[in-house]
PDB file of C-alpha atoms in Angstrom:
ATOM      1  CA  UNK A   9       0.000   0.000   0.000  1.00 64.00           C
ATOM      2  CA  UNK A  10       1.213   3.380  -0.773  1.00 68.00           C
ATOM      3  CA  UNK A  11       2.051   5.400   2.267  1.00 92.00           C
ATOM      4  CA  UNK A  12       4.566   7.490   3.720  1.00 95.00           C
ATOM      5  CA  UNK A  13       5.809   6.637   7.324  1.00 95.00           C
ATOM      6  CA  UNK A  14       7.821   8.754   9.993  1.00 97.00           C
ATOM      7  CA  UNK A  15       9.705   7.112  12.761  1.00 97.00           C
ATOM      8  CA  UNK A  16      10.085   7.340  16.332  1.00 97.00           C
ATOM      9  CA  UNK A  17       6.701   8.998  16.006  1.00 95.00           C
ATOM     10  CA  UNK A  18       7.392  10.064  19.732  1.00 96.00           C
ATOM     11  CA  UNK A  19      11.411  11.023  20.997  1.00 97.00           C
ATOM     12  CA  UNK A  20      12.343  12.059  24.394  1.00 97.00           C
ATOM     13  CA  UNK A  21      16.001  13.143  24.422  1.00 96.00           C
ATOM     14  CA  UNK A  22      18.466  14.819  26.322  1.00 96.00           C
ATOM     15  CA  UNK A  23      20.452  17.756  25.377  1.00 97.00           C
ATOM     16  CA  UNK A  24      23.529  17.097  23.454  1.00 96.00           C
ATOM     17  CA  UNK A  25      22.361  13.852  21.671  1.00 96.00           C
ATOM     18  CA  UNK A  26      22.645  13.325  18.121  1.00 96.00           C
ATOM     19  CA  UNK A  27      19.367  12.384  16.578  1.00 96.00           C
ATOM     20  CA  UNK A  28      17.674  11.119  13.321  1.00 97.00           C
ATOM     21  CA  UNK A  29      14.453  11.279  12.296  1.00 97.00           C
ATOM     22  CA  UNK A  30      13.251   8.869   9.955  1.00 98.00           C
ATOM     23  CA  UNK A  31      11.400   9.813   6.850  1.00 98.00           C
ATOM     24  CA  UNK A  32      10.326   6.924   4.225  1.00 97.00           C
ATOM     25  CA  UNK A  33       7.774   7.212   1.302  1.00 97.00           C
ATOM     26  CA  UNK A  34       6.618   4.107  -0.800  1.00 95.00           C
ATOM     27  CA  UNK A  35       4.937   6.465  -4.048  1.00 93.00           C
ATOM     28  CA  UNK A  36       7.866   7.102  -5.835  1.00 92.00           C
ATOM     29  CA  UNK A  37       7.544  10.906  -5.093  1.00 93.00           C
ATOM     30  CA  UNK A  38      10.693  12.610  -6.190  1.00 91.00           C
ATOM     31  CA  UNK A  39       9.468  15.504  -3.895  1.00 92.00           C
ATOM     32  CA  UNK A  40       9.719  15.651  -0.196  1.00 94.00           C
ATOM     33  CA  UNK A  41       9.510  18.192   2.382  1.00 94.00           C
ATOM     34  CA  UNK A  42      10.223  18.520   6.153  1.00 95.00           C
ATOM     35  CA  UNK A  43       8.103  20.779   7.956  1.00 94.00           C
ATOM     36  CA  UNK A  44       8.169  22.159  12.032  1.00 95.00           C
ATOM     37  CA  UNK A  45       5.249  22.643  14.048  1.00 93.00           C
ATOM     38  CA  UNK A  46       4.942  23.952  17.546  1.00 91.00           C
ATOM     39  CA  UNK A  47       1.555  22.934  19.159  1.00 84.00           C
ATOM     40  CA  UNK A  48      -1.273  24.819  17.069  1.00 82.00           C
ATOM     41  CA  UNK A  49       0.719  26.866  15.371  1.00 86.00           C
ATOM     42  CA  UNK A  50       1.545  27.052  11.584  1.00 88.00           C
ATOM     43  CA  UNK A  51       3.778  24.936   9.989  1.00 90.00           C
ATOM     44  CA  UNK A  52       7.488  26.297   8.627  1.00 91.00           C
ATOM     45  CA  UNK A  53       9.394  24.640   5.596  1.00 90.00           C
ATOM     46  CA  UNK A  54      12.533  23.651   6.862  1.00 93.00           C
ATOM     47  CA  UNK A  55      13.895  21.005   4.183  1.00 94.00           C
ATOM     48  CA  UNK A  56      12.890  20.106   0.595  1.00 91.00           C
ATOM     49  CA  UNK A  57      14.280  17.770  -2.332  1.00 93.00           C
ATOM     50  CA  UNK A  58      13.594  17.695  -5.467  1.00 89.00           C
ATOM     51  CA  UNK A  59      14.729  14.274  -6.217  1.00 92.00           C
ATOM     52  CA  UNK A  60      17.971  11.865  -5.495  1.00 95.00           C
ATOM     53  CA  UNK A  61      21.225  14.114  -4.490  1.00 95.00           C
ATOM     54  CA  UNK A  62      18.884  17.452  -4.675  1.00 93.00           C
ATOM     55  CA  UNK A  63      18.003  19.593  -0.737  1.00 94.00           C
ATOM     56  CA  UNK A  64      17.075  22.625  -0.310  1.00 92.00           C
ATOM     57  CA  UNK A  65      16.634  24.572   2.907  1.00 91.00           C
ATOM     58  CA  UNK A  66      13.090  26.085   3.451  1.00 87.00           C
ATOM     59  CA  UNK A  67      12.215  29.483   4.625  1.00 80.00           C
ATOM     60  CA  UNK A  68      12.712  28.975   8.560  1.00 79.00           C
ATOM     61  CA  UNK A  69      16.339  28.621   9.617  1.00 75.00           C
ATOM     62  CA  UNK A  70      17.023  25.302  11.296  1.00 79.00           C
ATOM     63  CA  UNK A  71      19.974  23.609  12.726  1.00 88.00           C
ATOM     64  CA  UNK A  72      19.306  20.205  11.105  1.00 93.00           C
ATOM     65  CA  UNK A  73      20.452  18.356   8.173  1.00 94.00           C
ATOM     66  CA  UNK A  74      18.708  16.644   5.611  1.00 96.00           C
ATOM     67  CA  UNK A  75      19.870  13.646   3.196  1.00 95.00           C
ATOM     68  CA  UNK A  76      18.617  12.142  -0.345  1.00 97.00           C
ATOM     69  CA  UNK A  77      20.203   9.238  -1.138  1.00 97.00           C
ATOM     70  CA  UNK A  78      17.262   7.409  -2.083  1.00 96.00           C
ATOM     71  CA  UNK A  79      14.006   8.351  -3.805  1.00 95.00           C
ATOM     72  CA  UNK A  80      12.264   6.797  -0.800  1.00 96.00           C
ATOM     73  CA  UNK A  81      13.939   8.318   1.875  1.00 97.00           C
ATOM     74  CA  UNK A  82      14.336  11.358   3.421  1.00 98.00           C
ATOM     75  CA  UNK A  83      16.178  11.486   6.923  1.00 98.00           C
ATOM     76  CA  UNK A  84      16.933  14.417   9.000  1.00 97.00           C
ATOM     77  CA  UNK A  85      19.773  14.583  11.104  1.00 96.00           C
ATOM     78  CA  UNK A  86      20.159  16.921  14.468  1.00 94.00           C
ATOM     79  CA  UNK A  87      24.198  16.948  15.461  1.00 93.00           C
ATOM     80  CA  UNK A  88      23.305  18.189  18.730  1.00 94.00           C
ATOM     81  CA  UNK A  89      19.719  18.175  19.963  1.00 94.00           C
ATOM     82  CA  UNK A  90      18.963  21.325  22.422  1.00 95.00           C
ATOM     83  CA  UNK A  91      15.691  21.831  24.119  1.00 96.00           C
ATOM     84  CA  UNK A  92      14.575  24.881  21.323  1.00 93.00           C
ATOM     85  CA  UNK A  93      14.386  21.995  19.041  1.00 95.00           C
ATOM     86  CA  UNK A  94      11.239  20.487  20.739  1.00 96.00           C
ATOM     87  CA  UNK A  95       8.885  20.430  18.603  1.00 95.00           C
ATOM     88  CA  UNK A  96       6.314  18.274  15.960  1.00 95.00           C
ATOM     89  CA  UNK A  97       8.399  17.432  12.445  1.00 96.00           C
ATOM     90  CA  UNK A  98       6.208  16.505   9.191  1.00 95.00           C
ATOM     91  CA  UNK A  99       7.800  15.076   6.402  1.00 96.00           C
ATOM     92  CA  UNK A 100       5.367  14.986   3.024  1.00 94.00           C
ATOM     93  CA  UNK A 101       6.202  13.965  -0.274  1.00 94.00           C
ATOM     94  CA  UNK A 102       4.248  15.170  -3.388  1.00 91.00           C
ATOM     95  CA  UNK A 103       4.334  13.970  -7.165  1.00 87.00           C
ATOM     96  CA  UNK A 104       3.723  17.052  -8.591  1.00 75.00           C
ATOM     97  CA  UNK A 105       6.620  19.953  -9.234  1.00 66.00           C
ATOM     98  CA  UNK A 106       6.032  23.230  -8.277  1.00 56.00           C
ATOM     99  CA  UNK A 107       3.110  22.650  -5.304  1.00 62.00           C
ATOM    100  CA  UNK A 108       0.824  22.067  -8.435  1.00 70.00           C
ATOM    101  CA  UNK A 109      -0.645  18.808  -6.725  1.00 79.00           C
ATOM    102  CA  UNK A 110      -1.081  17.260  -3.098  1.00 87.00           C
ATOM    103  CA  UNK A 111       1.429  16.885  -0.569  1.00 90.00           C
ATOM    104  CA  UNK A 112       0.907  13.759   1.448  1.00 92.00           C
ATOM    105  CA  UNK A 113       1.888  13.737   5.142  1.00 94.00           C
ATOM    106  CA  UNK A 114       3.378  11.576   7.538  1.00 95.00           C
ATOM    107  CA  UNK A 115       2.052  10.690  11.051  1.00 94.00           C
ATOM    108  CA  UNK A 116       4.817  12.970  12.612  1.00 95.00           C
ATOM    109  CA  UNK A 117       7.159  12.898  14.812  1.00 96.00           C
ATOM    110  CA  UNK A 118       7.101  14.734  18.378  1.00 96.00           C
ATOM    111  CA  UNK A 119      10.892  15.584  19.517  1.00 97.00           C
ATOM    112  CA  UNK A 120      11.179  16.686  23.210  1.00 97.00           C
ATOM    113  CA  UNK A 121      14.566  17.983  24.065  1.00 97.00           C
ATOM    114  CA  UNK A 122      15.307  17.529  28.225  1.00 96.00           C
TER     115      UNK A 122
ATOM    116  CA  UNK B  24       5.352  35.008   5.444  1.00 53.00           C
ATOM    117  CA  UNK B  25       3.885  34.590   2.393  1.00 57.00           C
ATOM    118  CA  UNK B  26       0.978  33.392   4.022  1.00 66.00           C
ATOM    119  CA  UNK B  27      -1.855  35.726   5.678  1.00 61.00           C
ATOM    120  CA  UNK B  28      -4.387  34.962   8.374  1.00 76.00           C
ATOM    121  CA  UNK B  29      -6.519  32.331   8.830  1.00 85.00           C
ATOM    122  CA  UNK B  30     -10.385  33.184  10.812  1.00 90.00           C
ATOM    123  CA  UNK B  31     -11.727  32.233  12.794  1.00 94.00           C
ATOM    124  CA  UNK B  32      -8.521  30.842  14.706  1.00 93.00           C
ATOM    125  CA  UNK B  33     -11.193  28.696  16.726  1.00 95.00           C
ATOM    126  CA  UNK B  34     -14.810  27.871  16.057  1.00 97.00           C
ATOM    127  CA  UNK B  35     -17.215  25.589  17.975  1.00 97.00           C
ATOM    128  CA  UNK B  36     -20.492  24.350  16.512  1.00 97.00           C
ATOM    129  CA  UNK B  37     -22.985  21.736  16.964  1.00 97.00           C
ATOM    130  CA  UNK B  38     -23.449  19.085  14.871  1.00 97.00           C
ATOM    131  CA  UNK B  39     -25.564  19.441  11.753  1.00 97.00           C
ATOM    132  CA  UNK B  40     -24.858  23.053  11.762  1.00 98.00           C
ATOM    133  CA  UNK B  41     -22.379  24.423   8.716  1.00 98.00           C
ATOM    134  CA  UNK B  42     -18.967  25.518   9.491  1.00 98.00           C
ATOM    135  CA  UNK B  43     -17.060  28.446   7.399  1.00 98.00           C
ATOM    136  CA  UNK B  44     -13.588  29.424   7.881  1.00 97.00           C
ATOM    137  CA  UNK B  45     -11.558  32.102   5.581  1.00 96.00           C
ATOM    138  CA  UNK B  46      -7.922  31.832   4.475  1.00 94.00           C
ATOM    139  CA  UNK B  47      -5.962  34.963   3.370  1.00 93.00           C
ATOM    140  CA  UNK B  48      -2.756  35.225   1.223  1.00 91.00           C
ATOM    141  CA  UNK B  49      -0.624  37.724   0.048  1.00 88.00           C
ATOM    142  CA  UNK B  50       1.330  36.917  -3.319  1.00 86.00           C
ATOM    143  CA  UNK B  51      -0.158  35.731  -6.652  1.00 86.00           C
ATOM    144  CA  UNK B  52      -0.738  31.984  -6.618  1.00 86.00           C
ATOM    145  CA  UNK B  53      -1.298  28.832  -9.312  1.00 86.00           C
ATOM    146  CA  UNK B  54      -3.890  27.406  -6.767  1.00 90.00           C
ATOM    147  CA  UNK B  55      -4.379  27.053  -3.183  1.00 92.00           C
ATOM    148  CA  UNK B  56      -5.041  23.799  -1.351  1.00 93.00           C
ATOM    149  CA  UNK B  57      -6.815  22.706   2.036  1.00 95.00           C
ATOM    150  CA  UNK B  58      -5.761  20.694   4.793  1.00 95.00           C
ATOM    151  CA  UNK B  59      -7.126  18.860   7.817  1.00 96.00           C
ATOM    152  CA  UNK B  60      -5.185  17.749  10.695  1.00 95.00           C
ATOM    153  CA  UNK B  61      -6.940  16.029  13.888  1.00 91.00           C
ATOM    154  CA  UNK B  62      -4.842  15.886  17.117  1.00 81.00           C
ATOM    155  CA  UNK B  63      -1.756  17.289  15.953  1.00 68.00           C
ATOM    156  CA  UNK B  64      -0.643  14.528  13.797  1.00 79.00           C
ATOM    157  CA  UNK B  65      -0.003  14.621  10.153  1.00 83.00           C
ATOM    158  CA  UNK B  66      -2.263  16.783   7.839  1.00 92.00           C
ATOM    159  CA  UNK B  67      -4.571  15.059   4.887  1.00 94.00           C
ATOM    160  CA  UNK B  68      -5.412  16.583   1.750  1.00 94.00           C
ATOM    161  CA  UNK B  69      -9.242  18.115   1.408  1.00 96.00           C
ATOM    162  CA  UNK B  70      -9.094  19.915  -1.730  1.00 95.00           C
ATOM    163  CA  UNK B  71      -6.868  21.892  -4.651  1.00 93.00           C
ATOM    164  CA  UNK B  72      -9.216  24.921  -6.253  1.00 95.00           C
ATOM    165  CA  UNK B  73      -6.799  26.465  -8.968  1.00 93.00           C
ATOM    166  CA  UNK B  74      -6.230  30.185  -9.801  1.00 92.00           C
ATOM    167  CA  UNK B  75      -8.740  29.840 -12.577  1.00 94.00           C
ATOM    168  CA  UNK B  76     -11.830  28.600 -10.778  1.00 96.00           C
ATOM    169  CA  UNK B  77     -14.179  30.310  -8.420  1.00 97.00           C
ATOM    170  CA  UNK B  78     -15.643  27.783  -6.686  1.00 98.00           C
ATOM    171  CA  UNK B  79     -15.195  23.724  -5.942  1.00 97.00           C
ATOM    172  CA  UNK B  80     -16.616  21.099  -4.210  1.00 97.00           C
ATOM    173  CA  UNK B  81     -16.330  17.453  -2.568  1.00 95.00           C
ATOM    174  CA  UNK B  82     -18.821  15.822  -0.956  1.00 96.00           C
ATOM    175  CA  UNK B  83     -19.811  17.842   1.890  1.00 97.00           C
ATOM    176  CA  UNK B  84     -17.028  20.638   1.402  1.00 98.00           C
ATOM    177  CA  UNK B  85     -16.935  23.912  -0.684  1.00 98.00           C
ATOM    178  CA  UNK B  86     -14.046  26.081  -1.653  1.00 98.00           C
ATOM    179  CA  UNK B  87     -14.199  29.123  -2.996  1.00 98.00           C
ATOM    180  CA  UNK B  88     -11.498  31.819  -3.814  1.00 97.00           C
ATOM    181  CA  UNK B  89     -11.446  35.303  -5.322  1.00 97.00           C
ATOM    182  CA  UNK B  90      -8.007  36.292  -6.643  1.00 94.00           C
ATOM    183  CA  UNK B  91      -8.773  39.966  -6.348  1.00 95.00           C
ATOM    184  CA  UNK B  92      -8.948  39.947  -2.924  1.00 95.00           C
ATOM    185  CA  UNK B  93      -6.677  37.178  -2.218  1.00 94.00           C
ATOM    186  CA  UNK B  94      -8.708  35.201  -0.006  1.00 95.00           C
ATOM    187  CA  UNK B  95     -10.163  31.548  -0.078  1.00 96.00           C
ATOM    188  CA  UNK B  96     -13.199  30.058   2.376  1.00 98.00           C
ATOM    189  CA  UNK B  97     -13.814  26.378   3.502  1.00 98.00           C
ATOM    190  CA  UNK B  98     -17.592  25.765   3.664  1.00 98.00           C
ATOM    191  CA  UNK B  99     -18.027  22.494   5.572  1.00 98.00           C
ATOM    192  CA  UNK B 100     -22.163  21.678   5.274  1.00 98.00           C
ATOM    193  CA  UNK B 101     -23.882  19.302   8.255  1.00 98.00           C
ATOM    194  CA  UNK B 102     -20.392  18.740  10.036  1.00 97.00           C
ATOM    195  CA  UNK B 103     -20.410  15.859  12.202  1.00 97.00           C
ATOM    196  CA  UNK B 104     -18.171  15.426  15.227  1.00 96.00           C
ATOM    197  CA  UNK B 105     -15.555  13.584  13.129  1.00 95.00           C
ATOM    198  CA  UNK B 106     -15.352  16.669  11.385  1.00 97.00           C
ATOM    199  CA  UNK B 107     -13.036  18.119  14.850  1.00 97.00           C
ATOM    200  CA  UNK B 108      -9.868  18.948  13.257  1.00 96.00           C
ATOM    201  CA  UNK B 109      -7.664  21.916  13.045  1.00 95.00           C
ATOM    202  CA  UNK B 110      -8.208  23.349   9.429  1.00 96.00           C
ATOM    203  CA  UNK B 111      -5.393  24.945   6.983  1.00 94.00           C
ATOM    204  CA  UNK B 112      -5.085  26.747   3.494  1.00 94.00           C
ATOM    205  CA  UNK B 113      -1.852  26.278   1.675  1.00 91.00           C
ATOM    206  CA  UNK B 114      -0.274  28.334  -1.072  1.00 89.00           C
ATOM    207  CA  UNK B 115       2.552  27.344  -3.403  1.00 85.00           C
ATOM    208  CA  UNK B 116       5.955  30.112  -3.208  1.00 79.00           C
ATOM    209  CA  UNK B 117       5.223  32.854  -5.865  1.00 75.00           C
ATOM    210  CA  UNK B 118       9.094  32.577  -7.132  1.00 76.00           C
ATOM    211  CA  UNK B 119       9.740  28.837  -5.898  1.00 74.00           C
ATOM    212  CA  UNK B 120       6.780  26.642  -6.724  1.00 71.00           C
ATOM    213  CA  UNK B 121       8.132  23.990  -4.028  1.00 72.00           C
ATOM    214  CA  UNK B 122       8.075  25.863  -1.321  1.00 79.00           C
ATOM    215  CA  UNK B 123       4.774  25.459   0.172  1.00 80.00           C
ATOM    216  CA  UNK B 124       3.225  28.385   2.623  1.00 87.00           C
ATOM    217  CA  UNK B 125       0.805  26.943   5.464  1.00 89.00           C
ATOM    218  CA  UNK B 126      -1.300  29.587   7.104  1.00 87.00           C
ATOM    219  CA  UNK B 127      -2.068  29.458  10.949  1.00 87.00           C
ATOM    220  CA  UNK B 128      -5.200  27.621  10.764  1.00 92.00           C
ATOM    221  CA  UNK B 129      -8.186  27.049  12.396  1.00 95.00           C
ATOM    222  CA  UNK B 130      -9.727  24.888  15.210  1.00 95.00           C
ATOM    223  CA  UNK B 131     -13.020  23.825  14.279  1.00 97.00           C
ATOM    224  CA  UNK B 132     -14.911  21.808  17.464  1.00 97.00           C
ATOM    225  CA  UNK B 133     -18.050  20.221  16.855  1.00 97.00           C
ATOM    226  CA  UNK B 134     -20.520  19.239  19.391  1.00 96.00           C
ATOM    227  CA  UNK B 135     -22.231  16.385  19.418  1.00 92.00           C
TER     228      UNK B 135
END
């Protein structure tokens, strides 16, 4: 079944760790997107691909890393968590280019930084 | 942000009754799309209207947007309790088509 899947959908960390958050799509969507939401509140672009070997950062700054190695997958790395990271991360992948079609959303996954 | 307000930020209505909430935006846009999200987890496509129609519907929802004033509304008729969701519009970049612009939303409750 086609789906896209985030894992740990629920992280608990201390400060300092290093942390990746798992992003996998089974479409074939060459686009994918990270986004960060803080409890009802709008979400911010912070990552998007294009396609294999393609990332972009979005609009709001963050201190995380993204990978594309893989048409399917779409990690994102923190170096060094810190509690201003807690927050709710979507990843989404869409078929179209240029936001001309659906993006289609992960569960998410809710970081909280000790 | 390339995205405006969304209003009501909350609205609570019994069931059966309609439920209307009103996206701004502030750039030119190809089309603008609506999301639902229930409990904070990830957000499910409702509906894509494009810059050249007025008005579109699905099932029990209706979109309509007016260009000239930049603004879109989300017309939800006899809304059930399943219908409890936090509500979004989203707008494609004006000069980067992949970035996507996510307004603030709004918290729709419905009574049972």
């Amino acid at each position: 079944e086609a789906d896209i899947y985030q894992t740990p959908r629920y992280l608990v960390i201390g400060t300092g760790k290093k942390i990746t958050l798992e992003c996998s799509q089974t479409m074939g969507h060459d686009k994918m997107y990270w986004y960060q939401q803080d409890p009802g509140m709008e979400l911010h672009l912070i990552h998007y691909s294009y396609g294999v070997n393609s990332t972009e950062k979005g609009d709001l700054s963050s201190e995380s890393t993204v990978s594309r190695i893989r048409t399917e997958h779409f990690p994102l790395t923190l170096e060094s968590a810190r509690p201003s990271h807690t927050s709710q991360y979507l990843c989404a992948s869409s078929e179209w280019f240029g936001g001309s079609g659906e993006q289609f959303f992960g569960p998410g996954t809710r970081l909280t930084v000790l | 942000s390339q995205q405006g307000e969304e209003d009501p930020q909350a609205l609570s209505i019994q069931e059966g009754e309609n439920a209307t909430m009103n996206c701004s935006y502030k750039t030119s846009i190809n089309n603008l799309q609506w999301y639902r999200q229930n409990s904070g987890r990830g957000l499910v496509h409702l509906i894509l209207i494009r810059s050249n129609e007025r008005e579109k519907h699905s099932g029990r929802l209706r979109v309509t947007l007016d260009t000239s004033k930049k603004s879109s509304s989300l017309l939800i008729t006899a809304s059930r309790a399943a219908d409890t969701a936090s509500y979004f519009c989203a707008t494609p970049g004006q000069y980067n088509f992949n970035k996507f612009y996510f307004g603030s939303g709004t918290k729709l409750n419905v009574k049972p």
